[in-house]
Amino acid sequence: MAERIYLFDTTLRDGAQTRGVDFSVDDKRAIARALDDLGVDYVEGGWPGANPVDDAFFGTSPGLKNARFTAFGMTRRPDHSAANDPGINAILSTAADSACMVGKTWDFHVDLALGIPREDNVTMIGESIAYAATRKDEVLFDAEHFFDGYKANPDYALACVKAAYDNGARWVVLCDTNGGMLPHDIRRIVTEVLAHIPGDRLGIHTHDDTGNAVANSLAAVEAGVRHVQGTLNGLGERCGNANLITLIPNLMLKYEGAYETGIDESELPKLTRVSRLLDELLNRAPDRHAAYVGEGAFTHKGGLHVSAVQKDPSTYEHIDPEIVGNHRHIVVSDQAGRSNILSRLTEAGIDVDAKDPRISRLVEDVKDREFEGYTYDGAEASFELLARRALGDLPKFYVMESFRSEVERRFNARGDITTISQAVVKMEIDGQATMQVAEGNGPVNALDDAMRKALLPKYPELEAMRLVDFKVRILTPQQATAAVTRVMIESSDETGHRWGTVGISPNIIDAAYNALDDAIIYKLLRARDA
């Protein structure tokens, strides 16, 4: 019979400690609903009383249907009783179903940070858990720095967690707070703790400072814990937390049915969407190399790999990518052969005979262009347009007759330095000549705006297109300011679809135009075929 593993997400609290991450109340609600829909057991919403956002978020229940809404806080202060501690009452007065309380279990921290007798800290833990258990259905105890504390003084660390367990903690969670442990440390110490606290009351919370957070969590589960904490995409301070997006499929798919979670296998395809939702809310590009859900997780580049994958996907893929909501992707590059090209054409919906002589010419064209500096690894839209041009399957939506882009740096009326960018485009659209002028936040933005002004009357679908990433790389640095430049642009539209394009030129504006031109044409092509 499969052992039940309970999943606890702490993205909205521990993940929010990531540098540059600042969730709004609406962000928290969106993430909480996504986690609840996925099927995790606990959603930790934050720390009531710590900041206005968390106070507002806990003001009303987010209406979770599957997960237990959980509030985080500390055990009581030395100079307060549990019932009169403001921090504890801030947790217990919320709409949360459960309370997770953190306390110190490393004698070094008790001596240095609290400055109280060690036995008083044990009493504080027990009294805090006992009082909270009278107000909430479930109380969890996060044993801060437990593994460091256990290595330094195992008897004291055990006394702390036993105080929580004996006073009614549903879960006693062993925390590798500084992320310094390795799997053999976790396995040994958890095994020893299990002699005092049963596994169905024991949890694990790991950080990724040695790059082992997922491995450490799995080691703890293998040793016997039945509760795992982590964050979406491994979000968290310093190097992050254990990544639930990786842990979930590992637990469900890699142990031959030994474990089950609150997530049904039919829900696993939501993993990729949930992972990318978080990145979208944080306004950052998804990690292409993330296990299971990254764009590159099932990407094949070398021609030999592609041939093998087409015959038997299990050769280079450990699971069917659709199980986790991802998909197989064939990258076209200077290592490409006919297999890559044909597979990518099929993915793009281009029907062509495998023996068509134009395929061989396209393969050579791709290799020649990449030798010049183009890359289609991440610029799939530019490759599709290149292929369609080679096959005579690309309509001419417009003709750019000429464009001019300039930057003026000057003093404004207040005597401050200001920079103004302006672009002028001359285009032919549907047989009609047009000229448009636009200013923008930089020459590329001005050029984009001028092109849109010309194109929108004919192609209103461009209104929803957005440039979401812009990367520049110098390909020939030895040529200094005369170097060849490569520009990569990532765009998106109202459907959430994202596509990459590439341009190269000794002139950065010309390179940017090439990538921008491909991005616009690709959007128009998708709109035509929709």
Short mmCIF file of C-alpha atoms in Angstrom, two decimals:
data_model
loop_
_atom_site.label_atom_id
_atom_site.label_comp_id
_atom_site.label_asym_id
_atom_site.label_seq_id
_atom_site.Cartn_x
_atom_site.Cartn_y
_atom_site.Cartn_z
CA MET A 1 0.00 0.00 0.00
CA ALA A 2 1.34 3.43 -0.96
CA GLU A 3 2.48 5.73 1.86
CA ARG A 4 0.73 9.11 1.96
CA ILE A 5 3.04 12.13 1.68
CA TYR A 6 1.56 15.49 2.70
CA LEU A 7 2.70 18.52 0.69
CA PHE A 8 3.12 21.92 2.32
CA ASP A 9 3.76 24.95 0.09
CA THR A 10 5.50 27.97 1.59
CA THR A 11 5.94 30.08 -1.56
CA LEU A 12 3.89 32.95 -0.15
CA ARG A 13 6.00 33.22 2.99
CA ASP A 14 9.44 31.63 2.61
CA GLY A 15 9.46 32.24 -1.15
CA ALA A 16 8.59 35.89 -0.58
CA GLN A 17 11.95 36.32 1.15
CA THR A 18 13.64 36.07 -2.25
CA ARG A 19 15.51 39.20 -3.23
CA GLY A 20 13.40 41.19 -5.71
CA VAL A 21 10.16 39.33 -4.93
CA ASP A 22 7.29 41.45 -3.64
CA PHE A 23 3.90 39.76 -3.83
CA SER A 24 0.74 41.84 -3.89
CA VAL A 25 -2.44 40.62 -2.23
CA ASP A 26 -3.83 39.72 -5.66
CA ASP A 27 -0.63 37.81 -6.48
CA LYS A 28 -1.00 35.81 -3.28
CA ARG A 29 -4.61 34.99 -4.03
CA ALA A 30 -3.78 33.86 -7.57
CA ILE A 31 -0.94 31.61 -6.38
CA ALA A 32 -2.99 30.19 -3.51
CA ARG A 33 -5.85 29.31 -5.89
CA ALA A 34 -3.42 27.66 -8.33
CA LEU A 35 -1.86 25.57 -5.56
CA ASP A 36 -5.28 24.60 -4.26
CA ASP A 37 -6.41 23.60 -7.74
CA LEU A 38 -3.25 21.52 -8.15
CA GLY A 39 -4.05 19.63 -4.96
CA VAL A 40 -1.36 20.43 -2.36
CA ASP A 41 -2.35 19.81 1.25
CA TYR A 42 -1.24 23.08 2.86
CA VAL A 43 -0.81 26.64 1.57
CA GLU A 44 1.16 28.83 3.95
CA GLY A 45 -0.04 32.35 3.26
CA GLY A 46 2.51 34.40 5.17
CA TRP A 47 3.10 35.95 8.57
CA PRO A 48 0.09 37.88 9.97
CA GLY A 49 1.21 41.05 11.71
CA ALA A 50 4.49 41.21 9.82
CA ASN A 51 3.36 43.57 7.03
CA PRO A 52 0.20 45.16 5.58
CA VAL A 53 0.06 42.76 2.61
CA ASP A 54 -0.05 39.68 4.84
CA ASP A 55 -2.58 41.35 7.14
CA ALA A 56 -4.84 42.06 4.16
CA PHE A 57 -4.38 38.57 2.75
CA PHE A 58 -5.35 36.93 6.04
CA GLY A 59 -8.27 39.31 6.57
CA THR A 60 -10.53 36.95 4.64
CA SER A 61 -10.18 33.33 3.68
CA PRO A 62 -9.08 32.81 0.06
CA GLY A 63 -11.74 30.08 -0.18
CA LEU A 64 -9.46 27.11 -0.72
CA LYS A 65 -11.30 23.88 -1.53
CA ASN A 66 -8.54 21.31 -1.06
CA ALA A 67 -5.63 22.85 0.85
CA ARG A 68 -5.50 23.93 4.48
CA PHE A 69 -4.92 27.68 4.67
CA THR A 70 -2.02 28.15 7.08
CA ALA A 71 -0.64 31.13 9.01
CA PHE A 72 3.00 31.36 10.11
CA GLY A 73 4.48 32.87 13.26
CA MET A 74 6.79 32.37 16.23
CA THR A 75 6.46 30.62 19.55
CA ARG A 76 5.82 32.94 22.49
CA ARG A 77 8.30 35.51 23.71
CA PRO A 78 10.14 34.94 26.99
CA ASP A 79 8.29 37.80 28.72
CA HIS A 80 4.76 36.82 27.63
CA SER A 81 2.46 33.92 28.27
CA ALA A 82 1.20 32.13 25.19
CA ALA A 83 -2.32 33.50 25.66
CA ASN A 84 -1.03 37.09 25.95
CA ASP A 85 1.62 37.01 23.23
CA PRO A 86 0.74 39.52 20.45
CA GLY A 87 2.47 37.48 17.77
CA ILE A 88 0.66 34.26 18.60
CA ASN A 89 -2.70 36.00 18.81
CA ALA A 90 -2.10 37.61 15.41
CA ILE A 91 -1.82 34.10 13.95
CA LEU A 92 -4.73 32.61 15.82
CA SER A 93 -7.16 35.44 15.09
CA THR A 94 -6.93 34.95 11.30
CA ALA A 95 -9.17 32.96 9.00
CA ALA A 96 -6.43 30.34 8.64
CA ASP A 97 -7.28 26.68 9.21
CA SER A 98 -3.84 25.81 10.60
CA ALA A 99 -0.97 27.53 12.38
CA CYS A 100 2.71 26.87 11.74
CA MET A 101 4.96 28.08 14.56
CA VAL A 102 8.73 28.35 14.38
CA GLY A 103 11.01 27.92 17.37
CA LYS A 104 14.71 27.56 18.05
CA THR A 105 16.21 24.11 18.51
CA TRP A 106 19.95 24.91 18.32
CA ASP A 107 21.37 25.58 21.75
CA PHE A 108 23.83 28.07 20.24
CA HIS A 109 20.94 30.26 19.06
CA VAL A 110 19.10 29.97 22.35
CA ASP A 111 22.19 31.19 24.17
CA LEU A 112 23.12 33.89 21.66
CA ALA A 113 19.83 35.22 20.26
CA LEU A 114 17.32 34.58 23.06
CA GLY A 115 19.74 34.87 25.97
CA ILE A 116 17.56 32.71 28.22
CA PRO A 117 18.08 29.39 30.00
CA ARG A 118 17.82 26.54 27.54
CA GLU A 119 15.08 24.80 29.50
CA ASP A 120 12.96 27.99 29.26
CA ASN A 121 13.04 27.72 25.47
CA VAL A 122 11.75 24.13 25.69
CA THR A 123 8.92 25.35 27.94
CA MET A 124 8.08 28.17 25.51
CA ILE A 125 7.75 25.70 22.65
CA GLY A 126 5.48 23.34 24.57
CA GLU A 127 3.22 26.07 25.95
CA SER A 128 2.90 27.82 22.58
CA ILE A 129 1.90 24.62 20.77
CA ALA A 130 -0.52 23.60 23.51
CA TYR A 131 -2.26 26.98 23.50
CA ALA A 132 -2.47 27.20 19.70
CA ALA A 133 -3.95 23.70 19.59
CA THR A 134 -6.95 25.00 21.55
CA ARG A 135 -7.62 27.63 18.85
CA LYS A 136 -6.79 25.91 15.56
CA ASP A 137 -7.60 22.51 14.10
CA GLU A 138 -3.95 21.80 13.39
CA VAL A 139 -0.68 23.23 14.67
CA LEU A 140 2.69 22.60 13.07
CA PHE A 141 6.10 23.24 14.61
CA ASP A 142 9.02 24.33 12.42
CA ALA A 143 12.21 23.30 14.20
CA GLU A 144 14.54 26.07 13.07
CA HIS A 145 18.17 25.02 12.38
CA PHE A 146 17.30 21.56 13.66
CA PHE A 147 20.06 19.67 11.87
CA ASP A 148 22.80 22.05 12.99
CA GLY A 149 21.37 21.93 16.50
CA TYR A 150 21.22 18.14 16.46
CA LYS A 151 24.83 17.87 15.37
CA ALA A 152 25.91 20.23 18.14
CA ASN A 153 23.71 18.88 20.94
CA PRO A 154 21.36 16.05 19.94
CA ASP A 155 19.77 15.71 23.38
CA TYR A 156 18.75 19.36 23.46
CA ALA A 157 17.47 19.44 19.87
CA LEU A 158 15.39 16.35 20.60
CA ALA A 159 14.01 17.89 23.78
CA CYS A 160 12.76 20.86 21.76
CA VAL A 161 10.95 18.83 19.11
CA LYS A 162 9.55 16.40 21.66
CA ALA A 163 8.06 19.35 23.57
CA ALA A 164 6.16 20.27 20.41
CA TYR A 165 5.10 16.69 19.70
CA ASP A 166 4.03 15.97 23.30
CA ASN A 167 1.90 19.14 23.38
CA GLY A 168 -0.14 18.35 20.30
CA ALA A 169 1.79 19.41 17.18
CA ARG A 170 0.25 17.66 14.18
CA TRP A 171 3.55 17.90 12.35
CA VAL A 172 7.03 18.45 13.73
CA VAL A 173 9.04 19.78 10.80
CA LEU A 174 12.83 19.38 10.83
CA CYS A 175 14.39 22.40 9.12
CA ASP A 176 17.75 22.61 7.35
CA THR A 177 17.54 26.36 7.66
CA ASN A 178 20.94 27.31 6.24
CA GLY A 179 20.85 24.58 3.60
CA GLY A 180 24.17 23.11 4.63
CA MET A 181 23.25 19.45 4.95
CA LEU A 182 23.89 16.61 2.50
CA PRO A 183 21.62 13.60 1.93
CA HIS A 184 23.63 11.29 4.17
CA ASP A 185 23.33 13.82 7.03
CA ILE A 186 19.58 14.08 6.57
CA ARG A 187 19.04 10.32 6.34
CA ARG A 188 21.08 9.53 9.46
CA ILE A 189 19.58 12.24 11.66
CA VAL A 190 15.99 11.65 10.54
CA THR A 191 16.40 7.94 11.24
CA GLU A 192 17.55 8.73 14.78
CA VAL A 193 14.67 11.19 15.37
CA LEU A 194 12.18 8.54 14.24
CA ALA A 195 13.03 6.57 17.37
CA HIS A 196 11.32 9.39 19.33
CA ILE A 197 8.67 10.82 16.95
CA PRO A 198 6.73 8.65 14.45
CA GLY A 199 7.11 9.37 10.76
CA ASP A 200 3.44 10.18 10.29
CA ARG A 201 4.00 13.18 12.57
CA LEU A 202 7.37 14.23 11.13
CA GLY A 203 8.17 16.65 8.29
CA ILE A 204 11.15 18.06 6.39
CA HIS A 205 11.98 21.60 5.23
CA THR A 206 15.22 22.06 3.28
CA HIS A 207 17.07 24.95 1.67
CA ASP A 208 19.22 24.67 -1.43
CA ASP A 209 22.54 26.20 -0.40
CA THR A 210 24.45 23.04 -1.38
CA GLY A 211 22.21 22.36 -4.37
CA ASN A 212 20.72 19.38 -2.52
CA ALA A 213 17.34 20.61 -1.29
CA VAL A 214 15.32 18.20 -3.44
CA ALA A 215 17.73 15.31 -2.79
CA ASN A 216 17.68 16.04 0.96
CA SER A 217 13.87 16.09 1.00
CA LEU A 218 13.73 12.75 -0.82
CA ALA A 219 16.31 11.29 1.58
CA ALA A 220 14.09 12.33 4.50
CA VAL A 221 11.04 10.74 2.89
CA GLU A 222 12.96 7.53 2.23
CA ALA A 223 14.01 7.55 5.91
CA GLY A 224 10.38 7.86 7.01
CA VAL A 225 9.03 11.44 7.20
CA ARG A 226 5.59 11.91 5.69
CA HIS A 227 5.33 15.68 5.34
CA VAL A 228 7.41 17.74 2.86
CA GLN A 229 7.69 21.52 2.65
CA GLY A 230 8.90 23.50 -0.35
CA THR A 231 8.15 26.32 -2.76
CA LEU A 232 7.13 26.70 -6.39
CA ASN A 233 10.22 26.79 -8.63
CA GLY A 234 12.41 26.57 -5.52
CA LEU A 235 11.78 30.24 -4.70
CA GLY A 236 13.41 31.45 -1.48
CA GLU A 237 16.14 33.52 0.13
CA ARG A 238 19.79 32.93 -0.76
CA CYS A 239 19.78 29.81 -2.97
CA GLY A 240 16.12 29.00 -2.46
CA ASN A 241 14.04 26.17 -1.01
CA ALA A 242 13.26 22.63 -2.08
CA ASN A 243 11.43 22.90 -5.39
CA LEU A 244 7.95 21.39 -5.13
CA ILE A 245 7.62 21.44 -8.91
CA THR A 246 10.47 18.90 -8.99
CA LEU A 247 9.60 17.05 -5.78
CA ILE A 248 6.01 16.29 -6.75
CA PRO A 249 6.69 14.32 -9.94
CA ASN A 250 9.71 12.66 -8.33
CA LEU A 251 7.54 11.36 -5.48
CA MET A 252 4.68 10.35 -7.74
CA LEU A 253 6.55 8.90 -10.71
CA LYS A 254 9.95 7.66 -9.56
CA TYR A 255 9.18 5.36 -6.63
CA GLU A 256 7.08 2.73 -8.43
CA GLY A 257 3.92 3.61 -6.53
CA ALA A 258 5.51 3.60 -3.07
CA TYR A 259 4.16 7.09 -2.30
CA GLU A 260 0.98 8.99 -3.03
CA THR A 261 0.19 12.65 -2.50
CA GLY A 262 -3.00 14.67 -2.45
CA ILE A 263 -2.42 15.28 -6.16
CA ASP A 264 -4.04 12.87 -8.59
CA GLU A 265 -1.95 11.83 -11.58
CA SER A 266 -4.57 13.42 -13.80
CA GLU A 267 -3.63 16.75 -12.24
CA LEU A 268 0.11 16.44 -12.98
CA PRO A 269 -0.18 18.19 -16.37
CA LYS A 270 -0.97 21.36 -14.41
CA LEU A 271 2.61 21.48 -13.07
CA THR A 272 4.07 23.31 -16.04
CA ARG A 273 1.26 25.86 -16.05
CA VAL A 274 1.53 26.52 -12.31
CA SER A 275 5.30 26.91 -12.56
CA ARG A 276 5.00 29.43 -15.37
CA LEU A 277 2.16 31.28 -13.62
CA LEU A 278 4.54 32.14 -10.80
CA ASP A 279 7.16 33.42 -13.26
CA GLU A 280 4.52 35.46 -15.05
CA LEU A 281 3.39 37.10 -11.80
CA LEU A 282 7.02 37.86 -10.95
CA ASN A 283 7.58 39.24 -14.48
CA ARG A 284 10.57 37.03 -15.12
CA ALA A 285 11.46 34.53 -17.81
CA PRO A 286 10.91 30.86 -16.90
CA ASP A 287 14.02 28.76 -16.31
CA ARG A 288 14.48 26.96 -19.61
CA HIS A 289 16.47 24.22 -17.90
CA ALA A 290 14.12 23.51 -14.99
CA ALA A 291 13.57 19.78 -14.45
CA TYR A 292 10.26 18.47 -15.79
CA VAL A 293 8.71 21.84 -16.69
CA GLY A 294 11.48 23.86 -18.38
CA GLU A 295 11.34 24.51 -22.09
CA GLY A 296 14.62 22.64 -22.43
CA ALA A 297 13.63 19.68 -20.23
CA PHE A 298 12.60 17.64 -23.28
CA THR A 299 14.54 19.52 -25.94
CA HIS A 300 16.77 17.64 -28.38
CA LYS A 301 19.48 19.28 -30.40
CA GLY A 302 22.01 16.80 -31.84
CA GLY A 303 20.91 15.00 -35.00
CA LEU A 304 21.72 11.55 -33.58
CA HIS A 305 19.60 12.27 -30.50
CA VAL A 306 16.68 13.37 -32.63
CA SER A 307 16.80 10.24 -34.78
CA ALA A 308 16.83 8.07 -31.63
CA VAL A 309 13.98 10.02 -30.00
CA GLN A 310 11.82 9.69 -33.08
CA LYS A 311 12.27 5.91 -33.00
CA ASP A 312 11.90 5.53 -29.23
CA PRO A 313 11.36 8.65 -27.03
CA SER A 314 12.45 6.77 -23.90
CA THR A 315 16.00 6.71 -25.29
CA TYR A 316 16.59 10.31 -24.16
CA GLU A 317 13.42 11.12 -22.20
CA HIS A 318 12.87 9.70 -18.71
CA ILE A 319 9.10 10.33 -18.88
CA ASP A 320 6.52 11.35 -21.46
CA PRO A 321 6.67 15.18 -21.25
CA GLU A 322 2.88 15.48 -21.52
CA ILE A 323 2.50 13.80 -18.11
CA VAL A 324 3.67 17.05 -16.49
CA GLY A 325 2.12 19.39 -19.05
CA ASN A 326 5.31 19.91 -21.04
CA HIS A 327 6.11 18.88 -24.59
CA ARG A 328 8.92 17.54 -26.72
CA HIS A 329 10.86 20.19 -28.58
CA ILE A 330 13.31 19.72 -31.45
CA VAL A 331 15.89 22.50 -31.58
CA VAL A 332 17.44 23.53 -34.86
CA SER A 333 21.15 24.34 -34.63
CA ASP A 334 24.48 23.89 -36.35
CA GLN A 335 24.37 20.29 -35.06
CA ALA A 336 21.10 19.73 -36.87
CA GLY A 337 20.42 17.12 -39.50
CA ARG A 338 17.39 16.30 -41.59
CA SER A 339 15.71 14.69 -38.57
CA ASN A 340 15.80 17.96 -36.62
CA ILE A 341 14.51 19.99 -39.53
CA LEU A 342 11.67 17.60 -40.36
CA SER A 343 10.60 17.27 -36.74
CA ARG A 344 10.60 21.04 -36.22
CA LEU A 345 8.65 21.58 -39.43
CA THR A 346 6.04 19.06 -38.29
CA GLU A 347 5.80 20.85 -34.93
CA ALA A 348 5.21 24.12 -36.76
CA GLY A 349 2.45 22.53 -38.83
CA ILE A 350 4.43 22.64 -42.08
CA ASP A 351 3.71 19.62 -44.27
CA VAL A 352 6.61 18.76 -46.57
CA ASP A 353 7.91 15.60 -48.19
CA ALA A 354 10.96 14.27 -46.35
CA LYS A 355 12.71 13.80 -49.71
CA ASP A 356 12.08 17.36 -50.84
CA PRO A 357 15.47 18.72 -52.04
CA ARG A 358 14.66 22.03 -50.36
CA ILE A 359 15.16 20.34 -46.97
CA SER A 360 18.84 19.70 -47.66
CA ARG A 361 19.31 23.31 -48.72
CA LEU A 362 17.51 24.48 -45.58
CA VAL A 363 19.81 22.37 -43.39
CA GLU A 364 22.87 23.92 -45.01
CA ASP A 365 21.35 27.40 -44.79
CA VAL A 366 20.77 26.99 -41.06
CA LYS A 367 24.35 25.85 -40.53
CA ASP A 368 25.76 28.73 -42.59
CA ARG A 369 23.65 31.29 -40.75
CA GLU A 370 24.65 29.95 -37.35
CA PHE A 371 28.29 30.17 -38.43
CA GLU A 372 27.61 33.87 -39.07
CA GLY A 373 26.19 34.26 -35.57
CA TYR A 374 22.50 33.40 -35.79
CA THR A 375 21.11 30.98 -33.22
CA TYR A 376 17.78 29.23 -33.48
CA ASP A 377 18.09 27.59 -30.07
CA GLY A 378 15.54 29.83 -28.37
CA ALA A 379 14.51 31.64 -31.58
CA GLU A 380 12.00 29.11 -32.85
CA ALA A 381 9.82 31.73 -34.54
CA SER A 382 12.74 32.99 -36.64
CA PHE A 383 13.48 29.43 -37.71
CA GLU A 384 9.88 28.84 -38.74
CA LEU A 385 9.90 31.99 -40.85
CA LEU A 386 13.23 31.01 -42.41
CA ALA A 387 11.80 27.60 -43.31
CA ARG A 388 8.59 29.03 -44.72
CA ARG A 389 10.56 31.46 -46.88
CA ALA A 390 12.71 28.60 -48.17
CA LEU A 391 9.59 26.58 -48.99
CA GLY A 392 7.72 29.51 -50.53
CA ASP A 393 5.05 29.39 -47.84
CA LEU A 394 5.29 32.86 -46.24
CA PRO A 395 2.89 35.63 -47.29
CA LYS A 396 4.18 39.18 -47.67
CA PHE A 397 2.25 41.12 -45.04
CA TYR A 398 4.17 44.36 -45.68
CA VAL A 399 7.37 45.75 -47.14
CA MET A 400 9.73 47.93 -45.15
CA GLU A 401 11.02 50.45 -47.71
CA SER A 402 13.30 52.21 -45.22
CA PHE A 403 13.58 53.27 -41.60
CA ARG A 404 15.58 55.80 -39.65
CA SER A 405 16.19 55.76 -35.90
CA GLU A 406 17.99 58.47 -33.96
CA VAL A 407 18.75 59.42 -30.37
CA GLU A 408 19.05 62.98 -29.13
CA ARG A 409 20.64 63.76 -25.77
CA ARG A 410 20.06 67.28 -24.51
CA PHE A 411 19.23 69.49 -21.54
CA ASN A 412 15.55 70.08 -20.85
CA ALA A 413 13.93 73.31 -19.60
CA ARG A 414 14.93 72.47 -16.00
CA GLY A 415 18.55 71.97 -16.95
CA ASP A 416 18.42 68.17 -16.56
CA ILE A 417 19.91 65.82 -19.13
CA THR A 418 17.24 63.97 -21.07
CA THR A 419 17.36 61.47 -23.93
CA ILE A 420 14.77 61.33 -26.71
CA SER A 421 14.55 58.51 -29.27
CA GLN A 422 12.68 58.88 -32.53
CA ALA A 423 12.05 56.52 -35.44
CA VAL A 424 10.69 57.13 -38.93
CA VAL A 425 9.45 54.23 -41.08
CA LYS A 426 8.41 54.11 -44.73
CA MET A 427 6.37 51.00 -45.48
CA GLU A 428 4.17 49.52 -48.15
CA ILE A 429 1.07 47.78 -46.77
CA ASP A 430 -1.49 46.19 -49.03
CA GLY A 431 -0.10 48.13 -51.99
CA GLN A 432 -0.33 51.47 -50.17
CA ALA A 433 2.71 53.53 -49.13
CA THR A 434 2.75 54.98 -45.62
CA MET A 435 5.18 56.87 -43.44
CA GLN A 436 4.97 57.07 -39.64
CA VAL A 437 7.00 58.75 -36.91
CA ALA A 438 7.15 57.75 -33.25
CA GLU A 439 9.11 58.53 -30.12
CA GLY A 440 9.94 55.88 -27.57
CA ASN A 441 11.93 54.83 -24.54
CA GLY A 442 15.01 54.04 -26.61
CA PRO A 443 15.50 53.56 -30.35
CA VAL A 444 14.09 50.02 -30.48
CA ASN A 445 10.93 51.03 -28.65
CA ALA A 446 10.54 54.01 -30.99
CA LEU A 447 10.97 51.76 -34.02
CA ASP A 448 8.45 49.27 -32.64
CA ASP A 449 5.92 52.05 -32.01
CA ALA A 450 6.38 53.53 -35.49
CA MET A 451 5.88 50.14 -37.15
CA ARG A 452 2.75 49.50 -35.09
CA LYS A 453 1.29 52.90 -36.00
CA ALA A 454 1.70 51.96 -39.65
CA LEU A 455 0.44 48.38 -39.30
CA LEU A 456 -2.41 48.57 -36.76
CA PRO A 457 -5.07 49.92 -39.15
CA LYS A 458 -4.58 46.83 -41.32
CA TYR A 459 -3.58 44.37 -38.59
CA PRO A 460 -5.33 45.24 -35.28
CA GLU A 461 -4.21 41.89 -33.81
CA LEU A 462 -0.79 43.47 -33.19
CA GLU A 463 -2.31 45.55 -30.38
CA ALA A 464 -2.01 42.60 -27.97
CA MET A 465 1.60 41.75 -28.86
CA ARG A 466 4.19 42.62 -26.21
CA LEU A 467 7.99 42.47 -26.11
CA VAL A 468 8.82 40.66 -22.84
CA ASP A 469 12.58 40.11 -23.10
CA PHE A 470 15.45 41.69 -25.02
CA LYS A 471 18.99 40.33 -24.97
CA VAL A 472 22.09 41.62 -26.70
CA ARG A 473 25.33 39.72 -27.21
CA ILE A 474 28.56 40.92 -28.80
CA LEU A 475 29.78 38.19 -31.16
CA THR A 476 33.13 39.66 -32.15
CA PRO A 477 34.44 41.57 -29.11
CA GLN A 478 37.89 41.87 -30.68
CA GLN A 479 36.36 44.40 -33.10
CA ALA A 480 35.39 46.68 -30.18
CA THR A 481 32.65 49.15 -31.19
CA ALA A 482 32.56 47.71 -34.74
CA ALA A 483 31.65 44.26 -33.42
CA VAL A 484 28.86 42.10 -34.82
CA THR A 485 25.86 42.13 -32.47
CA ARG A 486 23.20 39.49 -31.94
CA VAL A 487 19.80 40.52 -30.57
CA MET A 488 17.32 38.01 -29.15
CA ILE A 489 13.74 39.15 -28.59
CA GLU A 490 11.01 37.25 -26.76
CA SER A 491 7.42 38.31 -27.37
CA SER A 492 4.02 37.30 -26.04
CA ASP A 493 0.37 37.91 -26.83
CA GLU A 494 -3.05 37.86 -25.16
CA THR A 495 -3.13 34.04 -25.17
CA GLY A 496 0.06 33.76 -23.13
CA HIS A 497 1.93 32.29 -26.10
CA ARG A 498 5.62 33.29 -26.15
CA TRP A 499 7.98 33.18 -29.10
CA GLY A 500 11.63 33.99 -29.70
CA THR A 501 13.28 35.74 -32.64
CA VAL A 502 16.86 36.63 -33.54
CA GLY A 503 18.72 39.20 -35.62
CA ILE A 504 22.41 39.92 -36.20
CA SER A 505 24.24 42.89 -37.68
CA PRO A 506 27.28 45.09 -37.02
CA ASN A 507 24.64 47.75 -36.23
CA ILE A 508 22.68 47.03 -33.05
CA ILE A 509 19.59 48.86 -34.29
CA ASP A 510 19.60 46.86 -37.52
CA ALA A 511 20.01 43.62 -35.54
CA ALA A 512 17.11 44.63 -33.30
CA TYR A 513 14.99 45.45 -36.36
CA ASN A 514 15.63 42.00 -37.86
CA ALA A 515 14.46 40.32 -34.64
CA LEU A 516 11.51 42.71 -34.26
CA ASP A 517 10.45 42.23 -37.88
CA ASP A 518 10.42 38.44 -37.41
CA ALA A 519 8.41 38.81 -34.19
CA ILE A 520 5.72 40.89 -35.91
CA ILE A 521 5.50 38.64 -38.97
CA TYR A 522 5.24 35.54 -36.75
CA LYS A 523 2.35 37.11 -34.83
CA LEU A 524 0.56 37.99 -38.08
CA LEU A 525 1.12 34.46 -39.36
CA ARG A 526 -0.39 32.94 -36.20
CA ALA A 527 -3.34 35.30 -36.41
CA ARG A 528 -3.92 34.35 -40.05
CA ASP A 529 -3.87 30.64 -39.25
CA ALA A 530 -5.93 30.88 -36.07
#
